Amino acid sequence: MGSLHGAVALVTGASRGLGAAIAEELGRRGAKVVVNYSGSKEPAEKVAVEISEAEEGGDALTIQADISDPEDAKRLVDETVGRFGRIDILVNNAGINIDRTLKRLSLEEWYKVLQVDLNGCFHTVHAALPYMVEQAFGRIINMSSFVGEAGNVGQANYAAAKSGLFGFTKTAALELARYNITVNAISPGFIETEMVAAIPQSAKEKILEQIPLGRLGKPEEIAKAVRYVVEDADYMTGNVLDINGGVYMR
Ligand code: NAP
């Protein structure tokens, strides 16, 4: 793609954590960014202001939408195109986790995580496809997790959703290559965000022992990988980038 100047990027779940870092990174490179959130209005607005005020920063605006709801996801994509005229980059970052061992996991908790983390990704892709096909251009990035590759005790629902994203990414890449739409996944390890802050301290110490690089990752380290994929990786599709400090190696 080369320069991101003027490119339109929709980042789901961008009010904090990885999504906020990704939105800011793309905005700093001159992209017009839609900062999506479901409930965290003020933090999302702060991210948008940060982008708009950055030197060389692009435009940014916030759009509230729950991507687990297909109609909301469609409205989000349609409003993105309505405001900025096109959609070049779709980063499916929004995600939740409800951790329980299988013995205690309720049906509702299973469905809820699958609905946001896996179905939500399909909802936005489904809505964005007609625009990207028409443009004959698109860069889709799906935020998976090393847990979808390795499994993790207490995360059957999350692991199933994140693992499902790998198959979805590869199939979408095969089907959409002819339209110059690439589809890739990023598979982070443990990154310093609120999602990881919620892990009890004793468990965090055990996690650190398992990470060869000896530390948690930073949101900016994932954001840089997203920038690489959209800016420089035109010949890459159907790929999974593991960015995990070595905690899991395929
Ligand atoms: P986070 O800090 O919990 O942030 C999640 C973001 O998703 C928030 O902006 C939240 O906004 C949004 N969101 C949640 N449900 C949504 C919905 N239904 N519709 C729209 N937005 C929604 O999470 P994070 O740690 O940055 O993780 C971001 C992504 O990376 C997730 O997909 C996660 O699974 C993945 N990941 C994270 C790690 C890690 O170590 N942190 C590792 C591997 C993969 P609201 O508050 O407005 O809902």
Short mmCIF file of C-alpha atoms and ligand atoms in Angstrom, two decimals:
data_model
loop_
_atom_site.label_atom_id
_atom_site.label_comp_id
_atom_site.label_asym_id
_atom_site.label_seq_id
_atom_site.Cartn_x
_atom_site.Cartn_y
_atom_site.Cartn_z
CA MET A 1 0.00 0.00 0.00
CA GLY A 2 2.92 2.30 0.69
CA SER A 3 1.79 5.51 2.35
CA LEU A 4 -1.19 5.45 4.68
CA HIS A 5 -1.95 9.10 3.92
CA GLY A 6 -5.66 9.39 3.23
CA ALA A 7 -6.33 5.65 3.72
CA VAL A 8 -9.45 4.91 5.74
CA ALA A 9 -9.09 2.51 8.67
CA LEU A 10 -11.78 1.07 10.92
CA VAL A 11 -10.43 -0.34 14.17
CA THR A 12 -12.98 -2.18 16.30
CA GLY A 13 -12.64 -2.04 20.08
CA ALA A 14 -10.28 0.93 19.93
CA SER A 15 -11.21 2.70 23.16
CA ARG A 16 -8.24 1.20 25.02
CA GLY A 17 -5.55 -1.49 24.96
CA LEU A 18 -4.39 -2.89 21.65
CA GLY A 19 -7.15 -1.24 19.63
CA ALA A 20 -6.26 2.24 20.92
CA ALA A 21 -2.56 1.67 20.18
CA ILE A 22 -3.39 0.43 16.66
CA ALA A 23 -5.71 3.37 15.95
CA GLU A 24 -3.05 5.81 17.14
CA GLU A 25 -0.29 4.14 15.14
CA LEU A 26 -2.33 4.23 11.90
CA GLY A 27 -3.47 7.78 12.65
CA ARG A 28 0.12 8.93 13.19
CA ARG A 29 0.90 7.65 9.68
CA GLY A 30 -1.82 9.85 8.23
CA ALA A 31 -4.74 7.42 8.01
CA LYS A 32 -8.31 8.53 8.62
CA VAL A 33 -9.34 6.40 11.55
CA VAL A 34 -12.68 5.28 12.93
CA VAL A 35 -12.30 4.51 16.63
CA ASN A 36 -15.05 2.02 17.44
CA TYR A 37 -16.22 1.18 20.98
CA SER A 38 -19.28 -0.44 22.50
CA GLY A 39 -19.61 1.27 25.90
CA SER A 40 -16.45 3.28 26.65
CA LYS A 41 -17.39 6.59 25.01
CA GLU A 42 -14.99 8.96 26.79
CA PRO A 43 -11.84 6.85 26.40
CA ALA A 44 -12.68 6.37 22.71
CA GLU A 45 -13.09 10.12 22.27
CA LYS A 46 -9.69 10.69 23.90
CA VAL A 47 -8.09 8.32 21.39
CA ALA A 48 -9.73 10.19 18.50
CA VAL A 49 -8.55 13.56 19.85
CA GLU A 50 -5.01 12.20 20.26
CA ILE A 51 -4.97 11.15 16.59
CA SER A 52 -6.42 14.40 15.28
CA GLU A 53 -3.98 16.52 17.29
CA ALA A 54 -0.87 14.49 16.49
CA GLU A 55 1.71 16.05 14.20
CA GLU A 56 1.09 14.62 10.70
CA GLY A 57 -1.92 12.86 12.25
CA GLY A 58 -4.94 11.98 10.16
CA ASP A 59 -8.60 12.58 10.85
CA ALA A 60 -10.34 10.51 13.48
CA LEU A 61 -13.86 10.02 14.71
CA THR A 62 -15.60 7.67 17.11
CA ILE A 63 -18.52 5.41 16.28
CA GLN A 64 -20.36 3.45 18.95
CA ALA A 65 -21.41 -0.02 17.80
CA ASP A 66 -21.63 -3.48 19.32
CA ILE A 67 -19.96 -5.68 16.72
CA SER A 68 -21.59 -8.80 18.18
CA ASP A 69 -24.84 -7.49 16.70
CA PRO A 70 -24.83 -7.89 12.89
CA GLU A 71 -27.02 -4.84 12.30
CA ASP A 72 -24.83 -2.66 14.50
CA ALA A 73 -21.72 -3.95 12.72
CA LYS A 74 -23.26 -3.08 9.35
CA ARG A 75 -24.19 0.39 10.57
CA LEU A 76 -20.60 0.85 11.79
CA VAL A 77 -19.15 -0.01 8.38
CA ASP A 78 -21.78 1.99 6.48
CA GLU A 79 -21.18 5.05 8.69
CA THR A 80 -17.42 4.70 8.18
CA VAL A 81 -17.91 4.83 4.41
CA GLY A 82 -20.55 7.55 4.77
CA ARG A 83 -18.14 9.78 6.69
CA PHE A 84 -14.84 9.02 4.95
CA GLY A 85 -15.96 7.79 1.51
CA ARG A 86 -14.32 4.34 1.55
CA ILE A 87 -12.88 1.63 3.81
CA ASP A 88 -9.34 0.45 3.08
CA ILE A 89 -8.33 -1.16 6.35
CA LEU A 90 -10.46 -3.20 8.74
CA VAL A 91 -8.84 -4.26 12.00
CA ASN A 92 -11.06 -6.72 13.85
CA ASN A 93 -9.66 -6.13 17.30
CA ALA A 94 -12.70 -6.01 19.63
CA GLY A 95 -12.70 -8.96 21.99
CA ILE A 96 -13.78 -10.13 25.40
CA ASN A 97 -13.02 -13.05 27.66
CA ILE A 98 -15.05 -14.79 30.36
CA ASP A 99 -12.71 -17.31 31.92
CA ARG A 100 -14.04 -20.46 33.62
CA THR A 101 -12.96 -24.08 33.57
CA LEU A 102 -15.27 -26.25 31.49
CA LYS A 103 -16.99 -27.67 34.56
CA ARG A 104 -18.19 -24.19 35.50
CA LEU A 105 -18.62 -22.57 32.10
CA SER A 106 -22.29 -21.78 31.39
CA LEU A 107 -23.91 -21.98 27.98
CA GLU A 108 -24.47 -18.25 28.10
CA GLU A 109 -20.76 -17.57 28.77
CA TRP A 110 -19.78 -19.85 25.91
CA TYR A 111 -22.11 -18.16 23.42
CA LYS A 112 -21.30 -14.63 24.56
CA VAL A 113 -17.55 -14.93 23.93
CA LEU A 114 -18.08 -16.69 20.58
CA GLN A 115 -20.57 -14.00 19.57
CA VAL A 116 -18.14 -11.13 20.13
CA ASP A 117 -14.76 -12.71 19.34
CA LEU A 118 -15.65 -14.88 16.34
CA ASN A 119 -19.06 -13.89 14.98
CA GLY A 120 -18.28 -10.19 15.47
CA CYS A 121 -15.39 -10.52 13.05
CA PHE A 122 -17.63 -12.11 10.43
CA HIS A 123 -20.22 -9.35 10.91
CA THR A 124 -17.80 -6.53 10.07
CA VAL A 125 -16.11 -8.41 7.22
CA HIS A 126 -19.51 -9.28 5.75
CA ALA A 127 -20.51 -5.61 5.89
CA ALA A 128 -17.19 -4.29 4.52
CA LEU A 129 -16.85 -6.74 1.62
CA PRO A 130 -19.14 -5.04 -0.91
CA TYR A 131 -17.16 -1.80 -0.48
CA MET A 132 -13.74 -3.46 -0.65
CA VAL A 133 -14.71 -5.54 -3.70
CA GLU A 134 -15.98 -2.40 -5.43
CA GLN A 135 -12.72 -0.57 -4.58
CA ALA A 136 -10.68 -3.63 -5.61
CA PHE A 137 -8.68 -3.01 -2.47
CA GLY A 138 -8.79 -4.06 1.15
CA ARG A 139 -6.56 -4.93 4.10
CA ILE A 140 -8.25 -7.02 6.79
CA ILE A 141 -6.50 -7.96 10.02
CA ASN A 142 -8.06 -10.25 12.59
CA MET A 143 -6.80 -10.13 16.15
CA SER A 144 -6.48 -13.69 17.36
CA SER A 145 -4.38 -14.94 20.29
CA PHE A 146 -1.71 -17.53 20.99
CA VAL A 147 -4.40 -19.12 23.20
CA GLY A 148 -6.17 -20.10 19.97
CA GLU A 149 -3.02 -22.04 19.01
CA ALA A 150 -1.89 -23.45 22.34
CA GLY A 151 -5.11 -23.67 24.38
CA ASN A 152 -5.26 -22.39 27.95
CA VAL A 153 -6.91 -23.71 31.10
CA GLY A 154 -10.10 -21.77 31.81
CA GLN A 155 -10.40 -20.32 28.32
CA ALA A 156 -12.23 -22.93 26.21
CA ASN A 157 -14.67 -20.35 24.83
CA TYR A 158 -11.96 -17.78 24.10
CA ALA A 159 -9.60 -20.39 22.62
CA ALA A 160 -12.34 -21.75 20.36
CA ALA A 161 -13.19 -18.27 19.10
CA LYS A 162 -9.56 -17.27 18.54
CA SER A 163 -8.77 -20.59 16.87
CA GLY A 164 -11.80 -20.14 14.64
CA LEU A 165 -10.33 -16.85 13.46
CA PHE A 166 -7.35 -18.70 11.93
CA GLY A 167 -9.57 -20.83 9.69
CA PHE A 168 -11.73 -17.84 8.84
CA THR A 169 -8.67 -15.73 7.98
CA LYS A 170 -7.20 -18.35 5.65
CA THR A 171 -10.48 -19.04 3.87
CA ALA A 172 -11.24 -15.34 3.45
CA ALA A 173 -7.69 -14.83 2.13
CA LEU A 174 -8.23 -17.55 -0.49
CA GLU A 175 -11.60 -16.20 -1.59
CA LEU A 176 -10.71 -12.50 -1.62
CA ALA A 177 -7.22 -12.46 -3.14
CA ARG A 178 -8.72 -11.98 -6.61
CA TYR A 179 -10.14 -8.63 -5.45
CA ASN A 180 -6.79 -7.40 -4.11
CA ILE A 181 -8.06 -7.87 -0.56
CA THR A 182 -5.56 -9.43 1.83
CA VAL A 183 -6.61 -11.07 5.08
CA ASN A 184 -4.13 -11.79 7.83
CA ALA A 185 -4.25 -12.60 11.53
CA ILE A 186 -2.10 -11.40 14.40
CA SER A 187 -1.61 -13.75 17.29
CA PRO A 188 -0.33 -11.87 20.35
CA GLY A 189 1.00 -13.44 23.51
CA PHE A 190 0.46 -11.69 26.85
CA ILE A 191 0.30 -7.94 26.28
CA GLU A 192 0.05 -5.25 28.98
CA THR A 193 -3.61 -4.21 28.75
CA GLU A 194 -6.63 -4.22 31.07
CA MET A 195 -7.44 -7.75 29.85
CA VAL A 196 -4.14 -8.99 31.29
CA ALA A 197 -4.23 -6.64 34.31
CA ALA A 198 -7.27 -8.63 35.47
CA ILE A 199 -5.13 -11.79 35.91
CA PRO A 200 -4.25 -12.40 39.61
CA GLN A 201 -0.64 -11.50 40.57
CA SER A 202 0.38 -15.08 41.43
CA ALA A 203 -0.81 -16.29 38.03
CA LYS A 204 0.98 -13.39 36.34
CA GLU A 205 4.27 -14.42 37.94
CA LYS A 206 3.83 -17.94 36.57
CA ILE A 207 3.09 -16.49 33.13
CA LEU A 208 6.28 -14.43 33.17
CA GLU A 209 8.31 -17.56 33.91
CA GLN A 210 6.96 -19.09 30.68
CA ILE A 211 7.88 -16.17 28.42
CA PRO A 212 11.37 -16.63 26.94
CA LEU A 213 11.80 -12.86 26.49
CA GLY A 214 10.95 -12.48 30.19
CA ARG A 215 8.36 -9.71 29.97
CA LEU A 216 4.86 -8.89 28.80
CA GLY A 217 4.47 -7.30 25.39
CA LYS A 218 3.46 -3.67 24.90
CA PRO A 219 0.37 -2.63 22.91
CA GLU A 220 2.65 -0.53 20.66
CA GLU A 221 4.51 -3.70 19.65
CA ILE A 222 1.28 -5.14 18.24
CA ALA A 223 0.34 -1.81 16.66
CA LYS A 224 3.65 -1.71 14.77
CA ALA A 225 2.92 -5.16 13.33
CA VAL A 226 -0.49 -3.98 12.14
CA ARG A 227 1.15 -0.99 10.48
CA TYR A 228 3.65 -3.29 8.77
CA VAL A 229 0.88 -5.51 7.43
CA VAL A 230 -1.16 -2.65 6.00
CA GLU A 231 1.70 -0.48 4.84
CA ASP A 232 4.35 -2.85 3.54
CA ALA A 233 3.04 -6.40 3.28
CA ASP A 234 1.15 -6.26 -0.02
CA TYR A 235 2.27 -9.78 -0.98
CA MET A 236 1.26 -11.39 2.32
CA THR A 237 -2.15 -12.96 2.80
CA GLY A 238 -3.62 -15.81 4.84
CA ASN A 239 -0.76 -15.46 7.29
CA VAL A 240 -0.59 -15.51 11.07
CA LEU A 241 1.97 -13.26 12.77
CA ASP A 242 2.93 -14.60 16.19
CA ILE A 243 4.03 -11.73 18.43
CA ASN A 244 4.37 -13.37 21.78
CA GLY A 245 7.86 -13.09 23.27
CA GLY A 246 8.36 -16.77 22.39
CA VAL A 247 5.70 -18.05 24.78
CA TYR A 248 4.39 -20.34 22.06
CA MET A 249 6.27 -21.46 18.97
CA ARG A 250 4.56 -23.33 16.14
P1 NAP B 1 -9.30 -4.70 26.27
O1 NAP B 1 -8.29 -3.83 26.91
O2 NAP B 1 -10.25 -5.45 27.14
O3 NAP B 1 -10.12 -3.83 25.20
C1 NAP B 1 -11.16 -4.42 24.49
C2 NAP B 1 -11.75 -3.43 23.53
O4 NAP B 1 -12.82 -4.07 22.82
C3 NAP B 1 -12.34 -2.22 24.22
O5 NAP B 1 -12.11 -1.09 23.41
C4 NAP B 1 -13.83 -2.54 24.25
O6 NAP B 1 -14.60 -1.34 24.23
C5 NAP B 1 -14.00 -3.28 22.93
N1 NAP B 1 -15.16 -4.15 22.86
C6 NAP B 1 -15.48 -5.20 23.63
N2 NAP B 1 -16.62 -5.77 23.22
C7 NAP B 1 -17.04 -5.06 22.14
C8 NAP B 1 -18.14 -5.15 21.26
N3 NAP B 1 -19.08 -6.09 21.41
N4 NAP B 1 -18.26 -4.25 20.25
C9 NAP B 1 -17.31 -3.28 20.07
N5 NAP B 1 -16.25 -3.15 20.88
C10 NAP B 1 -16.11 -4.03 21.90
O7 NAP B 1 -8.60 -5.80 25.35
P2 NAP B 1 -7.13 -5.87 24.74
O8 NAP B 1 -6.28 -6.56 25.70
O9 NAP B 1 -6.73 -4.56 24.19
O10 NAP B 1 -7.39 -6.91 23.55
C11 NAP B 1 -7.72 -6.49 22.25
C12 NAP B 1 -7.81 -7.73 21.36
O11 NAP B 1 -6.58 -8.44 21.39
C13 NAP B 1 -8.89 -8.72 21.81
O12 NAP B 1 -9.47 -9.32 20.67
C14 NAP B 1 -8.08 -9.75 22.58
O13 NAP B 1 -8.71 -10.99 22.61
C15 NAP B 1 -6.79 -9.76 21.79
N6 NAP B 1 -5.64 -10.24 22.55
C16 NAP B 1 -5.22 -9.58 23.66
C17 NAP B 1 -4.12 -10.07 24.34
C18 NAP B 1 -3.58 -9.39 25.57
O14 NAP B 1 -2.65 -9.94 26.19
N7 NAP B 1 -4.05 -8.23 25.96
C19 NAP B 1 -3.46 -11.22 23.90
C20 NAP B 1 -3.92 -11.86 22.77
C21 NAP B 1 -5.01 -11.35 22.09
P3 NAP B 1 -15.83 -1.08 25.26
O15 NAP B 1 -15.24 -0.94 26.63
O16 NAP B 1 -16.44 0.15 24.74
O17 NAP B 1 -16.69 -2.31 25.14
#
